[in-house]
Amino acid sequence: MHNLSEEYKTLVSIAERTGGQPGSFGAEDVIYVVVHGNRILASHALPGVRIEAAETGDGIDARITVQAGTKVSKPVHLCFGHLAASGRQVIRSRIFLEEEASAEFQAHCIFPNAIEFLHAMEGEIHLGPGSAFSYREVHVHGPDGRIDVRPVSRVRIDEKAVYRGDFTLVEGRVGNLAIDIDVEAHGRRSRVEVTSKIYGKFDDFCQVRDIVRLTGAESTALIKARVVLKDRSQGKFLGLVDGAAPGARGHVDCTEVVQGEAKAVASPVVQASHPEAEVTHEAAIGRIADEKIQGLMAKGLSADAAIDFVVSGLLR
Amino acid sequence: MLEPQMLFVKDLEVEREGNRILRGISMQVHPGEICGVLGRNGAGKSSLAYAIMGLPQYAPRKGRIWFDGEDITEWGVTERARAGITLAWQHPARYEGIQVRDYLKLSKPDAAAEDLEEALKLVQMEPFYLDRMVDKGLSGGERKRIELSSIYLMKPRLAILDEPDSGVDLLALGEVMGLFKILASGGSSVLIITHREDVAAACDRSYLMCAGKMILEGSAAAVKRYFLSQCEPCVEQMPENTGEAALNHA
C-alpha cells in the first residue's frame, strides 16, 4: 500500500533541494502541482491561472492557462516523479499564456530509485502576444540504473512574446535522454532562448534536438547546449535555427566536453530561408585540461571529484 | 638544530619525450622550513615540483621520494595531497563558472565566511572577491593571490609554490614572504620554486638548480652569491629540451 504523504514529502524535499525554493510547495501564494506516477498528490492555483489535470493510465493530462494580463510573481512549481524502481510516467501538458501574461515554470522531475523507467513529457506551449514564459526543467535521477527520458515540446510564439527554455540534467544517471524541442517563433519580434545542460556518465546516451524556426519578422533565437560526457557515454547534439523572415537573427552555441572513452557529435545548423535573416553558430568539442584536474587533485580531490567540480562550473 | 627531513628526494631522474629533464636530483626539506629552489628558466625547477607532487607525466624513471619517512614514489597526486603535500601552480588554471568562494572552500570545506575573508585579506584582497568568478574579470595576479590564499586555508604540511611571486601585482616581496612565514609558523614547510635570487635569499635555506641538476645547496645568502657571480649571464643555460650544454657547469 502506498503512503501518499511519504511520497509527497520525498518528492518535494528533493525538488526543494535541487532548485526549488524551500517552502514553495504548500505555500498559499505559490502555484504548484505534485504528481507521483499517475496520481496527483497536490495541486494549487491562484486567481488568473487555471489548472485542469486528469489522471490517465500511465500519467496525467494537464492544461494550464495563464489568463490575459496575469503576471505570476512567484515561480510555478511542477513536481513530477516516481519513487519506484521501474515503470512509466507520461505527462501530457498544454500550456497557454494569453495576451500579456507572464509566468516562470520550474519542473522538477524526480526519479531517485529508477532502474528501468520511462519518463515522457509531451508538451504543447502557446504564447500569446506580448506574453513571457520561462520554463526550467531539472531532473534528478539515482546513481544507478537506466531511465528513458523523452522531453518533447512544441512551442508556438506570437508577436513580441518571449520563450525561455532551460533543461538541466546534471545529477545522477542520465540513462537514455532524447530532448526534442521544436519552436516556431511566428510572431513579429518574438524571442526564443533554449538551453540544455547535461552531464552524461557510464554508458548514458544523450541526444538533444533543438529546432527554432524564425518565421516572424525581427524574431530572434539563441540555442545553447553545454554537454559533458565521461566514461563511455555518448552524446549527439543538433541545434538548428532557420532564419525565415526579414530581420530574423539566430545563433547556435554548443560546447561539449568529453572525458575517458566518451564520444560526442555536435551539429550546429543554421539556415537562412529569407535573404534578410542573419544566423550564426559556434561549436566546440574538447577535453578538460589535465592541469585543471591535477590542480584540484593537489587539493586532495579524487580525479572523479575533480572532474565533477569542473563540470559543475561548466554546467552552471 | 633542524629536525629530520620531512621531504627527502634521492637520485631522482625524470625523462620526458626522450629528454632527461631531472638528472639525479637529491634534496630535502625540514619541518617548518622555508626552502628555496633557485634557477634560471628551463633549469627544471617546475618539473621537480611536478615530480614531487606526483603528476603522472613526471613519474621518475629512477630515484625515490620519501615524505615523513614513507616512500611515496608510487603514490598518485590525490594520495600525496591527502598526506599533506600541495602545489600552487605558476599559472593557476581557470575554472569556468566557479565562484572564488567555492574554489577556496575546496581547501577547507568547513571554512566559515570569516576564514575565507581572512585568507583573502592576507593577500590584500577584499571580501567582495568571494562572489567573483574565478575565470572572469580577474587579472593573472589576482588569480595567483587567490591561489596563495587557498594554500593558506589548506594548511598543508608541505606547500610547493611554483614562482609564487610572478605576476602578483602590488604585493611586495616582503608581503609574499610574510605569507610564507605565516604558513611556516603554522607548522607548514614551504618549498619555493623561483628564478629570483632575492626570493631565494629570503628563504631559510636554498638549492641552486641548473640543467636538471642540483648544483649547490647551502645558506640562502651563499646560494644567492654563487648565483649572481657564476650564473649571470649563464653562458651554459640549458638549451630547450636537451639539458646537455650546462652539464659541465655542475
mmCIF file of C-alpha atoms in Angstrom, chain A residues 22-241:
data_model
loop_
_atom_site.group_PDB
_atom_site.id
_atom_site.type_symbol
_atom_site.label_atom_id
_atom_site.label_comp_id
_atom_site.label_asym_id
_atom_site.label_seq_id
_atom_site.Cartn_x
_atom_site.Cartn_y
_atom_site.Cartn_z
ATOM 1 C CA PRO A 22 12.271 25.745 0.359
ATOM 2 C CA GLY A 23 8.680 26.080 1.444
ATOM 3 C CA SER A 24 7.344 26.657 -2.073
ATOM 4 C CA PHE A 25 5.223 23.537 -2.099
ATOM 5 C CA GLY A 26 2.310 24.069 0.222
ATOM 6 C CA ALA A 27 2.642 27.849 0.321
ATOM 7 C CA GLU A 28 -0.554 29.833 -0.137
ATOM 8 C CA ASP A 29 0.948 32.264 -2.606
ATOM 9 C CA VAL A 30 2.639 29.685 -4.826
ATOM 10 C CA ILE A 31 1.117 27.702 -7.679
ATOM 11 C CA TYR A 32 2.182 24.063 -7.627
ATOM 12 C CA VAL A 33 1.310 20.586 -8.791
ATOM 13 C CA VAL A 34 2.826 17.373 -7.405
ATOM 14 C CA VAL A 35 2.381 14.131 -9.329
ATOM 15 C CA HIS A 36 3.627 10.692 -8.324
ATOM 16 C CA GLY A 37 3.257 8.293 -11.249
ATOM 17 C CA ASN A 38 -0.272 8.907 -12.449
ATOM 18 C CA ARG A 39 -1.575 10.268 -9.155
ATOM 19 C CA ILE A 40 -1.993 13.939 -8.495
ATOM 20 C CA LEU A 41 -0.870 14.337 -4.892
ATOM 21 C CA ALA A 42 -1.367 18.078 -4.655
ATOM 22 C CA SER A 43 -2.457 20.970 -6.812
ATOM 23 C CA HIS A 44 -2.822 24.623 -6.001
ATOM 24 C CA ALA A 45 -3.711 27.530 -8.270
ATOM 25 C CA LEU A 46 -4.140 31.258 -7.820
ATOM 26 C CA PRO A 47 -6.501 33.745 -9.452
ATOM 27 C CA GLY A 48 -5.650 34.245 -13.117
ATOM 28 C CA VAL A 49 -4.241 30.752 -13.522
ATOM 29 C CA ARG A 50 -6.408 27.758 -14.401
ATOM 30 C CA ILE A 51 -5.138 24.231 -13.877
ATOM 31 C CA GLU A 52 -7.124 21.325 -15.244
ATOM 32 C CA ALA A 53 -5.471 17.988 -14.646
ATOM 33 C CA ALA A 54 -6.722 14.461 -15.075
ATOM 34 C CA GLU A 55 -5.077 11.162 -14.215
ATOM 35 C CA THR A 56 -4.538 8.727 -17.073
ATOM 36 C CA GLY A 57 -3.412 5.114 -17.142
ATOM 37 C CA ASP A 58 0.277 5.993 -17.168
ATOM 38 C CA GLY A 59 0.490 9.638 -16.157
ATOM 39 C CA ILE A 60 -1.589 12.779 -16.363
ATOM 40 C CA ASP A 61 -3.110 15.130 -18.891
ATOM 41 C CA ALA A 62 -2.835 18.735 -17.797
ATOM 42 C CA ARG A 63 -3.936 22.010 -19.218
ATOM 43 C CA ILE A 64 -2.633 25.181 -17.641
ATOM 44 C CA THR A 65 -3.868 28.568 -18.733
ATOM 45 C CA VAL A 66 -2.442 31.853 -17.567
ATOM 46 C CA GLN A 67 -5.138 34.359 -18.319
ATOM 47 C CA ALA A 68 -4.661 37.606 -20.200
ATOM 48 C CA GLY A 69 -2.672 40.212 -18.339
ATOM 49 C CA THR A 70 -1.869 37.921 -15.387
ATOM 50 C CA LYS A 71 1.654 38.320 -14.084
ATOM 51 C CA VAL A 72 2.534 35.368 -11.896
ATOM 52 C CA SER A 73 5.025 36.786 -9.447
ATOM 53 C CA LYS A 74 6.486 33.578 -7.954
ATOM 54 C CA PRO A 75 7.691 30.561 -9.920
ATOM 55 C CA VAL A 76 5.122 27.878 -10.617
ATOM 56 C CA HIS A 77 6.476 24.548 -9.356
ATOM 57 C CA LEU A 78 5.600 21.322 -11.132
ATOM 58 C CA CYS A 79 6.920 18.191 -9.481
ATOM 59 C CA PHE A 80 6.695 15.003 -11.497
ATOM 60 C CA GLY A 81 8.273 11.822 -10.299
ATOM 61 C CA HIS A 82 8.132 8.301 -9.055
ATOM 62 C CA LEU A 83 9.871 6.524 -6.236
ATOM 63 C CA ALA A 84 9.635 3.058 -7.766
ATOM 64 C CA ALA A 85 12.490 1.281 -9.499
ATOM 65 C CA SER A 86 10.546 0.574 -12.675
ATOM 66 C CA GLY A 87 7.500 1.835 -14.505
ATOM 67 C CA ARG A 88 6.474 4.663 -16.756
ATOM 68 C CA GLN A 89 5.123 8.145 -16.452
ATOM 69 C CA VAL A 90 3.787 10.153 -19.359
ATOM 70 C CA ILE A 91 2.969 13.786 -18.725
ATOM 71 C CA ARG A 92 0.907 15.393 -21.462
ATOM 72 C CA SER A 93 0.610 19.115 -20.983
ATOM 73 C CA ARG A 94 -0.812 22.062 -22.805
ATOM 74 C CA ILE A 95 0.288 25.412 -21.534
ATOM 75 C CA PHE A 96 -1.278 28.572 -22.837
ATOM 76 C CA LEU A 97 -0.260 32.066 -21.869
ATOM 77 C CA GLU A 98 -2.818 34.540 -23.030
ATOM 78 C CA GLU A 99 -2.017 38.058 -24.192
ATOM 79 C CA GLU A 100 0.419 39.997 -21.975
ATOM 80 C CA ALA A 101 0.550 37.213 -19.367
ATOM 81 C CA SER A 102 3.833 36.174 -17.806
ATOM 82 C CA ALA A 103 4.960 33.217 -15.734
ATOM 83 C CA GLU A 104 8.031 31.246 -14.790
ATOM 84 C CA PHE A 105 7.602 27.488 -14.530
ATOM 85 C CA GLN A 106 10.017 25.149 -12.778
ATOM 86 C CA ALA A 107 9.510 21.455 -13.469
ATOM 87 C CA HIS A 108 11.214 19.050 -11.082
ATOM 88 C CA CYS A 109 11.424 15.535 -12.471
ATOM 89 C CA ILE A 110 12.449 13.257 -9.620
ATOM 90 C CA PHE A 111 13.311 9.566 -10.067
ATOM 91 C CA PRO A 112 15.765 8.763 -7.296
ATOM 92 C CA ASN A 113 15.345 4.970 -7.374
ATOM 93 C CA ALA A 114 14.721 4.338 -11.061
ATOM 94 C CA ILE A 115 16.377 1.276 -12.565
ATOM 95 C CA GLU A 116 14.173 0.815 -15.635
ATOM 96 C CA PHE A 117 11.826 3.696 -16.160
ATOM 97 C CA LEU A 118 10.242 5.704 -18.964
ATOM 98 C CA HIS A 119 9.554 9.356 -18.307
ATOM 99 C CA ALA A 120 7.968 11.206 -21.197
ATOM 100 C CA MET A 121 6.917 14.842 -21.272
ATOM 101 C CA GLU A 122 4.789 15.751 -24.238
ATOM 102 C CA GLY A 123 4.229 19.456 -24.089
ATOM 103 C CA GLU A 124 2.431 21.946 -26.257
ATOM 104 C CA ILE A 125 3.070 25.545 -25.400
ATOM 105 C CA HIS A 126 1.364 28.525 -26.939
ATOM 106 C CA LEU A 127 2.444 32.012 -26.012
ATOM 107 C CA GLY A 128 0.002 34.773 -26.831
ATOM 108 C CA PRO A 129 1.013 38.260 -27.972
ATOM 109 C CA GLY A 130 3.312 40.079 -25.576
ATOM 110 C CA SER A 131 3.469 37.193 -23.123
ATOM 111 C CA ALA A 132 6.630 35.930 -21.426
ATOM 112 C CA PHE A 133 7.213 32.354 -20.406
ATOM 113 C CA SER A 134 10.216 30.779 -18.792
ATOM 114 C CA TYR A 135 10.334 27.007 -18.413
ATOM 115 C CA ARG A 136 13.096 25.308 -16.441
ATOM 116 C CA GLU A 137 13.169 21.550 -16.198
ATOM 117 C CA VAL A 138 15.528 19.966 -13.686
ATOM 118 C CA HIS A 139 15.943 16.205 -13.489
ATOM 119 C CA VAL A 140 17.211 14.258 -10.526
ATOM 120 C CA HIS A 141 17.921 10.596 -11.121
ATOM 121 C CA GLY A 142 19.513 7.965 -8.949
ATOM 122 C CA PRO A 143 23.152 6.977 -9.290
ATOM 123 C CA ASP A 144 22.358 3.537 -10.745
ATOM 124 C CA GLY A 145 20.104 2.094 -13.347
ATOM 125 C CA ARG A 146 18.707 3.474 -16.533
ATOM 126 C CA ILE A 147 15.902 5.812 -17.253
ATOM 127 C CA ASP A 148 14.437 6.787 -20.597
ATOM 128 C CA VAL A 149 13.720 10.487 -20.633
ATOM 129 C CA ARG A 150 11.769 11.895 -23.557
ATOM 130 C CA PRO A 151 11.028 15.594 -23.201
ATOM 131 C CA VAL A 152 9.173 16.701 -26.310
ATOM 132 C CA SER A 153 7.944 20.261 -26.670
ATOM 133 C CA ARG A 154 6.153 22.026 -29.462
ATOM 134 C CA VAL A 155 6.156 25.759 -28.892
ATOM 135 C CA ARG A 156 4.365 28.468 -30.819
ATOM 136 C CA ILE A 157 5.136 32.092 -30.107
ATOM 137 C CA ASP A 158 3.039 35.079 -31.058
ATOM 138 C CA GLU A 159 4.068 38.687 -31.587
ATOM 139 C CA LYS A 160 6.538 40.124 -29.044
ATOM 140 C CA ALA A 161 6.238 37.049 -26.860
ATOM 141 C CA VAL A 162 9.300 35.631 -25.129
ATOM 142 C CA TYR A 163 10.111 31.969 -24.537
ATOM 143 C CA ARG A 164 12.996 30.751 -22.394
ATOM 144 C CA GLY A 165 13.509 27.034 -22.020
ATOM 145 C CA ASP A 166 16.193 25.527 -19.806
ATOM 146 C CA PHE A 167 16.722 21.787 -19.474
ATOM 147 C CA THR A 168 19.175 20.593 -16.832
ATOM 148 C CA LEU A 169 20.160 17.011 -16.017
ATOM 149 C CA VAL A 170 23.330 17.028 -14.013
ATOM 150 C CA GLU A 171 22.658 14.793 -11.004
ATOM 151 C CA GLY A 172 22.539 11.000 -11.179
ATOM 152 C CA ARG A 173 22.450 8.797 -14.268
ATOM 153 C CA VAL A 174 21.081 10.225 -17.472
ATOM 154 C CA GLY A 175 20.203 6.846 -18.980
ATOM 155 C CA ASN A 176 18.727 7.428 -22.408
ATOM 156 C CA LEU A 177 17.823 11.015 -22.979
ATOM 157 C CA ALA A 178 16.203 12.365 -26.109
ATOM 158 C CA ILE A 179 15.283 16.017 -25.936
ATOM 159 C CA ASP A 180 13.165 17.151 -28.846
ATOM 160 C CA ILE A 181 12.211 20.809 -28.869
ATOM 161 C CA ASP A 182 10.608 22.494 -31.829
ATOM 162 C CA VAL A 183 9.816 26.165 -31.614
ATOM 163 C CA GLU A 184 8.081 28.320 -34.158
ATOM 164 C CA ALA A 185 8.582 31.993 -33.485
ATOM 165 C CA HIS A 186 5.988 33.221 -35.950
ATOM 166 C CA GLY A 187 5.155 36.446 -34.175
ATOM 167 C CA ARG A 188 6.904 39.639 -35.127
ATOM 168 C CA ARG A 189 9.721 40.485 -32.682
ATOM 169 C CA SER A 190 9.231 37.269 -30.745
ATOM 170 C CA ARG A 191 12.224 35.932 -28.812
ATOM 171 C CA VAL A 192 13.480 32.445 -28.048
ATOM 172 C CA GLU A 193 16.237 31.099 -25.788
ATOM 173 C CA VAL A 194 16.714 27.365 -25.461
ATOM 174 C CA THR A 195 19.425 25.993 -23.142
ATOM 175 C CA SER A 196 20.377 22.386 -22.395
ATOM 176 C CA LYS A 197 22.848 21.327 -19.704
ATOM 177 C CA ILE A 198 23.609 17.639 -19.452
ATOM 178 C CA TYR A 199 26.200 15.536 -17.642
ATOM 179 C CA GLY A 200 26.402 12.007 -19.074
ATOM 180 C CA LYS A 201 28.277 9.198 -17.344
ATOM 181 C CA PHE A 202 28.912 5.460 -17.680
ATOM 182 C CA ASP A 203 27.045 4.321 -20.810
ATOM 183 C CA ASP A 204 24.459 7.102 -20.871
ATOM 184 C CA PHE A 205 23.175 8.240 -24.228
ATOM 185 C CA CYS A 206 22.160 11.865 -24.637
ATOM 186 C CA GLN A 207 20.507 13.216 -27.716
ATOM 187 C CA VAL A 208 19.494 16.840 -27.991
ATOM 188 C CA ARG A 209 17.460 18.133 -30.909
ATOM 189 C CA ASP A 210 16.634 21.815 -30.630
ATOM 190 C CA ILE A 211 14.977 23.415 -33.622
ATOM 191 C CA VAL A 212 13.820 27.007 -33.885
ATOM 192 C CA ARG A 213 12.079 28.402 -36.932
ATOM 193 C CA LEU A 214 12.131 32.168 -37.027
ATOM 194 C CA THR A 215 9.153 32.876 -39.234
ATOM 195 C CA GLY A 216 8.251 36.168 -37.573
ATOM 196 C CA ALA A 217 9.847 39.374 -38.794
ATOM 197 C CA GLU A 218 12.692 40.549 -36.497
ATOM 198 C CA SER A 219 12.327 37.479 -34.308
ATOM 199 C CA THR A 220 15.447 36.261 -32.506
ATOM 200 C CA ALA A 221 16.732 32.956 -31.154
ATOM 201 C CA LEU A 222 19.619 31.592 -29.134
ATOM 202 C CA ILE A 223 20.164 27.858 -28.824
ATOM 203 C CA LYS A 224 22.783 26.957 -26.250
ATOM 204 C CA ALA A 225 23.991 23.500 -25.231
ATOM 205 C CA ARG A 226 26.555 22.511 -22.604
ATOM 206 C CA VAL A 227 27.099 18.778 -22.624
ATOM 207 C CA VAL A 228 29.727 16.969 -20.581
ATOM 208 C CA LEU A 229 30.302 13.280 -21.275
ATOM 209 C CA LYS A 230 32.583 10.930 -19.402
ATOM 210 C CA ASP A 231 33.275 7.199 -19.150
ATOM 211 C CA ARG A 232 31.675 5.522 -22.204
ATOM 212 C CA SER A 233 28.727 7.877 -22.561
ATOM 213 C CA GLN A 234 27.707 9.250 -25.922
ATOM 214 C CA GLY A 235 26.075 12.462 -26.991
ATOM 215 C CA LYS A 236 24.564 13.880 -30.123
ATOM 216 C CA PHE A 237 23.539 17.466 -30.452
ATOM 217 C CA LEU A 238 21.579 19.024 -33.259
ATOM 218 C CA GLY A 239 20.792 22.692 -32.976
ATOM 219 C CA LEU A 240 19.050 24.271 -35.930
ATOM 220 C CA VAL A 241 17.954 27.834 -36.417
#
